[in-house]
Short mmCIF file of C-alpha atoms in Angstrom, two decimals:
data_model
loop_
_atom_site.label_atom_id
_atom_site.label_comp_id
_atom_site.label_asym_id
_atom_site.label_seq_id
_atom_site.Cartn_x
_atom_site.Cartn_y
_atom_site.Cartn_z
CA UNK T 1 122.05 171.09 102.15
CA UNK T 2 122.09 169.89 105.76
CA UNK T 3 119.31 170.94 108.13
CA UNK T 4 120.03 171.33 111.84
CA UNK T 5 117.28 171.54 114.48
CA UNK T 6 117.56 171.67 118.27
CA UNK T 7 116.13 168.47 119.75
CA UNK T 8 116.75 169.16 123.43
CA UNK T 9 118.84 170.95 126.03
CA UNK T 10 120.23 168.75 128.81
CA UNK T 11 120.49 170.59 132.12
CA UNK T 12 122.22 169.48 135.30
CA UNK T 13 125.89 170.45 135.31
CA UNK T 14 126.83 173.08 137.88
CA UNK T 15 130.10 174.11 136.21
CA UNK T 16 131.56 174.43 132.69
CA UNK T 17 131.66 171.26 130.57
CA UNK T 18 134.99 170.49 128.89
CA UNK T 19 134.44 167.17 127.17
CA UNK T 20 131.86 164.79 125.69
CA UNK T 21 131.91 161.15 124.60
CA UNK T 22 129.23 159.06 122.91
CA UNK T 23 128.24 155.38 123.12
CA UNK T 24 126.63 155.12 119.72
CA UNK T 25 125.40 151.55 119.99
CA UNK T 26 123.46 152.18 123.21
CA UNK T 27 122.44 155.78 122.49
CA UNK T 28 124.28 157.16 125.51
CA UNK T 29 126.17 160.41 126.00
CA UNK T 30 128.82 161.21 128.62
CA UNK T 31 129.73 164.69 129.79
CA UNK T 32 132.32 165.99 132.23
CA UNK T 33 134.26 169.11 133.13
CA UNK T 34 134.64 171.22 136.22
CA UNK T 35 132.03 169.22 138.15
CA UNK T 36 133.52 166.33 140.09
CA UNK T 37 131.54 163.68 138.26
CA UNK T 38 130.95 162.06 134.87
CA UNK T 39 127.30 162.24 133.80
CA UNK T 40 125.48 159.68 131.64
CA UNK T 41 122.56 160.84 129.46
CA UNK T 42 120.10 158.76 127.42
CA UNK T 43 119.90 160.14 123.86
CA UNK T 44 116.78 158.10 123.09
CA UNK T 45 114.72 159.65 125.90
CA UNK T 46 116.79 162.88 126.07
CA UNK T 47 116.99 162.52 129.83
CA UNK T 48 119.58 162.31 132.61
CA UNK T 49 120.37 158.68 133.39
CA UNK T 50 122.92 158.70 136.21
CA UNK T 51 126.18 160.05 137.52
CA UNK T 52 128.44 157.30 136.20
CA UNK T 53 131.11 158.02 138.80
CA UNK T 54 132.58 160.78 140.92
CA UNK T 55 136.07 162.06 140.17
CA UNK T 56 138.61 163.88 142.39
CA UNK T 57 139.23 166.82 140.04
CA UNK T 58 138.23 168.42 136.74
CA UNK T 59 138.00 166.13 133.70
CA UNK T 60 139.80 167.39 130.59
CA UNK T 61 139.06 164.59 128.13
CA UNK T 62 136.77 161.57 127.77
CA UNK T 63 137.37 158.66 125.41
CA UNK T 64 134.85 155.83 125.02
CA UNK T 65 136.12 152.49 123.72
CA UNK T 66 133.01 150.49 122.72
CA UNK T 67 134.92 147.32 121.88
CA UNK T 68 136.12 147.14 125.49
CA UNK T 69 133.15 148.82 127.24
CA UNK T 70 135.67 151.27 128.71
CA UNK T 71 135.39 154.99 129.35
CA UNK T 72 138.72 156.76 129.85
CA UNK T 73 138.89 160.11 131.67
CA UNK T 74 141.96 162.35 131.95
CA UNK T 75 142.06 164.53 135.06
CA UNK T 76 143.51 167.94 135.87
CA UNK T 77 145.65 166.27 138.55
CA UNK T 78 147.43 164.11 135.96
CA UNK T 79 145.51 160.94 136.70
CA UNK T 80 143.83 158.86 134.00
CA UNK T 81 140.83 156.78 135.08
CA UNK T 82 139.80 153.70 133.11
CA UNK T 83 136.19 152.84 133.94
CA UNK T 84 134.26 149.70 133.01
CA UNK T 85 131.10 151.44 131.96
CA UNK T 86 128.40 148.81 132.43
CA UNK T 87 129.11 148.15 136.14
CA UNK T 88 130.54 150.84 136.63
CA UNK T 89 133.90 149.99 138.18
CA UNK T 90 137.39 151.43 138.14
CA UNK T 91 139.52 149.05 136.07
CA UNK T 92 142.78 150.99 136.18
CA UNK T 93 144.21 154.23 137.47
CA UNK T 94 147.03 155.48 135.27
CA UNK T 95 149.14 158.62 135.47
CA UNK T 96 151.47 160.80 133.45
CA UNK T 97 154.77 161.96 134.92
CA UNK T 98 154.13 165.72 134.92
CA UNK T 99 151.10 167.95 134.55
CA UNK T 100 147.86 166.72 133.00
CA UNK T 101 146.93 164.89 129.81
CA UNK T 102 144.61 166.91 127.59
CA UNK T 103 144.26 164.15 124.97
CA UNK T 104 143.75 160.38 125.02
CA UNK T 105 142.96 157.86 122.25
CA UNK T 106 142.60 154.10 121.87
CA UNK T 107 144.52 152.48 119.01
CA UNK T 108 142.50 149.29 118.67
CA UNK T 109 144.56 147.76 115.86
CA UNK T 110 147.40 147.53 118.38
CA UNK T 111 145.25 147.10 121.51
CA UNK T 112 146.85 150.22 122.98
CA UNK T 113 145.84 153.36 124.84
CA UNK T 114 147.79 156.55 124.13
CA UNK T 115 147.81 159.79 126.14
CA UNK T 116 150.02 162.87 125.90
CA UNK T 117 150.93 165.05 128.87
CA UNK T 118 151.09 168.84 128.81
CA UNK T 119 154.86 168.74 128.31
CA UNK T 120 154.58 166.84 125.02
CA UNK T 121 155.40 163.34 126.25
CA UNK T 122 153.30 160.41 125.00
CA UNK T 123 152.52 157.30 127.04
CA UNK T 124 151.28 154.02 125.58
CA UNK T 125 149.60 151.32 127.69
CA UNK T 126 148.37 147.82 126.86
CA UNK T 127 144.55 147.85 126.80
CA UNK T 128 144.27 144.46 128.52
CA UNK T 129 146.53 144.73 131.57
CA UNK T 130 147.32 148.49 131.36
CA UNK T 131 151.04 147.90 131.55
CA UNK T 132 153.03 150.91 130.33
CA UNK T 133 154.63 149.75 127.09
CA UNK T 134 156.62 152.84 126.14
CA UNK T 135 156.83 156.60 126.38
CA UNK T 136 158.34 159.07 123.94
CA UNK T 137 158.46 162.78 123.14
CA UNK T 138 156.07 164.05 120.46
CA UNK T 139 156.59 167.78 121.06
CA UNK T 140 158.58 170.18 123.22
CA UNK T 141 155.42 171.92 124.39
CA UNK T 142 151.78 171.35 125.35
CA UNK T 143 149.60 169.15 123.13
CA UNK T 144 145.85 169.83 123.13
CA UNK T 145 144.71 168.07 119.96
CA UNK T 146 145.00 164.58 118.58
CA UNK T 147 143.47 162.71 115.62
CA UNK T 148 143.79 159.09 114.57
CA UNK T 149 143.45 157.55 111.11
CA UNK T 150 143.53 153.85 111.99
CA UNK T 151 143.03 152.71 108.40
CA UNK T 152 146.18 154.50 107.26
CA UNK T 153 147.99 153.98 110.58
CA UNK T 154 148.56 157.69 111.10
CA UNK T 155 148.44 159.76 114.27
CA UNK T 156 148.27 163.56 114.08
CA UNK T 157 149.31 165.72 117.03
CA UNK T 158 148.83 169.48 117.34
CA UNK T 159 150.92 171.53 119.76
CA UNK T 160 150.92 174.92 121.46
CA UNK T 161 153.41 176.43 118.99
CA UNK T 162 151.13 175.80 116.00
CA UNK T 163 152.99 172.73 114.75
CA UNK T 164 151.33 169.55 113.53
CA UNK T 165 153.29 166.31 113.87
CA UNK T 166 152.44 163.07 112.05
CA UNK T 167 153.40 159.66 113.44
CA UNK T 168 153.16 156.10 112.13
CA UNK T 169 151.18 154.13 114.71
CA UNK T 170 152.98 150.89 113.84
CA UNK T 171 156.15 151.96 115.66
CA UNK T 172 155.42 155.65 116.47
CA UNK T 173 158.20 157.01 114.31
CA UNK T 174 157.67 160.59 113.15
CA UNK T 175 156.57 160.90 109.52
CA UNK T 176 156.52 164.66 109.25
CA UNK T 177 156.23 167.92 111.18
CA UNK T 178 155.28 171.41 110.01
CA UNK T 179 154.23 174.82 111.39
CA UNK T 180 150.60 175.24 110.31
CA UNK T 181 149.03 177.70 112.76
CA UNK T 182 150.45 180.87 114.33
CA UNK T 183 149.09 179.85 117.74
CA UNK T 184 148.09 176.63 119.51
CA UNK T 185 146.48 173.85 117.45
CA UNK T 186 143.25 173.17 119.34
CA UNK T 187 141.41 170.69 117.08
CA UNK T 188 142.24 168.04 114.50
CA UNK T 189 140.28 165.56 112.38
CA UNK T 190 140.87 163.33 109.39
CA UNK T 191 138.10 164.03 106.86
CA UNK T 192 137.80 162.73 103.30
CA UNK T 193 141.49 161.89 102.96
CA UNK T 194 142.73 165.21 104.35
CA UNK T 195 143.75 166.49 107.77
CA UNK T 196 141.62 169.41 108.98
CA UNK T 197 143.04 171.57 111.78
CA UNK T 198 141.70 174.45 113.85
CA UNK T 199 143.58 176.75 116.17
CA UNK T 200 143.64 179.53 118.71
CA UNK T 201 144.43 181.82 115.77
CA UNK T 202 140.79 181.25 114.61
CA UNK T 203 142.09 179.68 111.40
CA UNK T 204 141.19 176.35 109.83
CA UNK T 205 143.47 174.55 107.38
CA UNK T 206 143.07 171.56 105.11
CA UNK T 207 146.44 169.84 104.74
CA UNK T 208 147.81 166.89 102.82
CA UNK T 209 148.39 163.85 105.02
CA UNK T 210 151.56 162.98 103.12
CA UNK T 211 153.60 166.18 103.42
CA UNK T 212 151.40 168.54 105.51
CA UNK T 213 151.25 171.04 102.66
CA UNK T 214 148.35 173.48 102.96
CA UNK T 215 145.55 172.77 100.47
CA UNK T 216 143.00 175.32 101.71
CA UNK T 217 142.43 177.77 104.55
CA UNK T 218 139.56 179.75 105.99
CA UNK T 219 138.76 181.83 109.07
CA UNK T 220 135.78 179.79 110.31
CA UNK T 221 135.15 181.55 113.61
CA UNK T 222 135.97 184.78 115.43
CA UNK T 223 137.88 182.95 118.17
CA UNK T 224 139.48 179.58 118.97
CA UNK T 225 138.22 176.49 117.11
CA UNK T 226 137.64 173.95 119.90
CA UNK T 227 136.28 171.04 117.89
CA UNK T 228 136.19 169.54 114.38
CA UNK T 229 133.63 166.74 114.14
CA UNK T 230 133.29 164.54 111.02
CA UNK T 231 129.61 164.07 110.11
CA UNK T 232 130.20 161.90 107.05
CA UNK T 233 132.71 161.41 104.27
CA UNK T 234 132.73 164.99 103.03
CA UNK T 235 131.02 167.09 105.70
CA UNK T 236 132.00 168.17 109.20
CA UNK T 237 131.06 170.55 111.99
CA UNK T 238 133.16 173.05 113.94
CA UNK T 239 132.54 174.58 117.37
CA UNK T 240 134.24 177.59 118.88
CA UNK T 241 134.83 179.93 121.74
CA UNK T 242 132.75 182.42 119.72
CA UNK T 243 129.63 180.41 120.78
CA UNK T 244 128.74 179.24 117.26
CA UNK T 245 128.38 175.87 115.54
CA UNK T 246 129.12 175.69 111.82
CA UNK T 247 128.78 172.92 109.25
CA UNK T 248 131.20 172.74 106.30
CA UNK T 249 131.95 170.60 103.29
CA UNK T 250 135.54 169.61 102.57
CA UNK T 251 135.86 172.44 100.06
CA UNK T 252 135.40 174.76 103.07
CA UNK T 253 132.02 175.96 101.83
CA UNK T 254 129.80 176.92 104.75
CA UNK T 255 126.64 174.78 104.87
CA UNK T 256 125.09 175.96 108.15
CA UNK T 257 125.69 178.64 110.78
CA UNK T 258 124.05 178.05 114.16
CA UNK T 259 124.16 180.88 116.69
CA UNK T 260 122.02 182.97 119.01
CA UNK T 261 122.60 185.93 116.67
CA UNK T 262 120.47 184.08 114.13
CA UNK T 263 117.61 183.56 116.56
CA UNK T 264 118.56 179.96 117.36
CA UNK T 265 118.53 178.74 120.97
CA UNK T 266 122.22 177.86 120.90
CA UNK T 267 124.96 178.32 123.51
CA UNK T 268 125.57 181.73 125.05
CA UNK T 269 129.16 181.05 126.15
CA UNK T 270 132.17 179.21 124.69
CA UNK T 271 131.46 175.80 123.12
CA UNK T 272 134.24 173.51 124.31
CA UNK T 273 133.33 170.09 122.93
CA UNK T 274 131.12 168.25 120.44
CA UNK T 275 130.46 164.64 119.44
CA UNK T 276 128.30 163.02 116.77
CA UNK T 277 126.07 159.95 117.01
CA UNK T 278 125.75 158.90 113.37
CA UNK T 279 123.08 156.23 113.91
CA UNK T 280 120.73 158.75 115.56
CA UNK T 281 122.10 161.65 113.46
CA UNK T 282 122.53 163.71 116.61
CA UNK T 283 125.26 166.30 117.14
CA UNK T 284 125.85 167.03 120.83
CA UNK T 285 127.59 170.23 121.95
CA UNK T 286 128.61 171.54 125.38
CA UNK T 287 130.57 174.36 126.96
CA UNK T 288 130.99 177.07 129.54
CA UNK T 289 127.24 177.71 129.89
CA UNK T 290 126.96 174.29 131.65
CA UNK T 291 124.47 173.06 129.05
CA UNK T 292 124.47 170.14 126.64
CA UNK T 293 122.62 170.88 123.40
CA UNK T 294 121.42 168.02 121.21
CA UNK T 295 120.92 168.81 117.51
CA UNK T 296 119.17 166.67 114.90
CA UNK T 297 120.86 166.63 111.50
CA UNK T 298 118.95 165.95 108.29
CA UNK T 299 120.89 165.50 105.07
#
């Protein structure tokens, strides 16, 4: 059984937090959202370190690429900032054609950066010179969730209509597509050889990565599932608009339920994002209450 204890609450944001990223090697956490800045926190001292950089608009997604020392931020305005973290300096300013990009991922085996705009178009850039290599349609509607299995060269995309699409990262051809949720797919993760998905319909499904057949389902939260975070080979956490954090095994057996209703000093508004630092065994969560909560996990 996993034990979860609150280590600290990081205070400083003035507006809701939408996204988190972690630098595991250096014990650093990055948070951003409706404030016009990306904040760096030290997870060893549990203290504010600096405002890494200011940004012109809300940040929807952060992606840290440790192998390149790059932090990528997607903006509400449609811009994508690539920041050299140690300096910090702006390395590249990219953009999608229409709307904003809610998701961004590095595909290191190909030295590529992939983002998808809110109209379902994917863009792929070279991670060295940031030249746009290609763009292609992955969905006919908004995409808010993305998961990558680099070992098996598979990319999973979840769209607003409840469909999950699988692509081969070698040439980005579509492997499969299936309607899984009745509303928008808001979170995806590859865990223990399966694809786990969460949606605005408050459902969570375990699906086969070969044919997207449903293996198991559960209603994990009262509202939207905003994050699925692998904590190990056969255990993961979920966060939700219902303000709770839950820990599950891959059989969908609930291991832990963390909420204010249980007398725990958790979030009191929607939890929008979570990341896990496995070396420190710290789960970090953030949301509309402008707080970052840092939880110690003991297995």
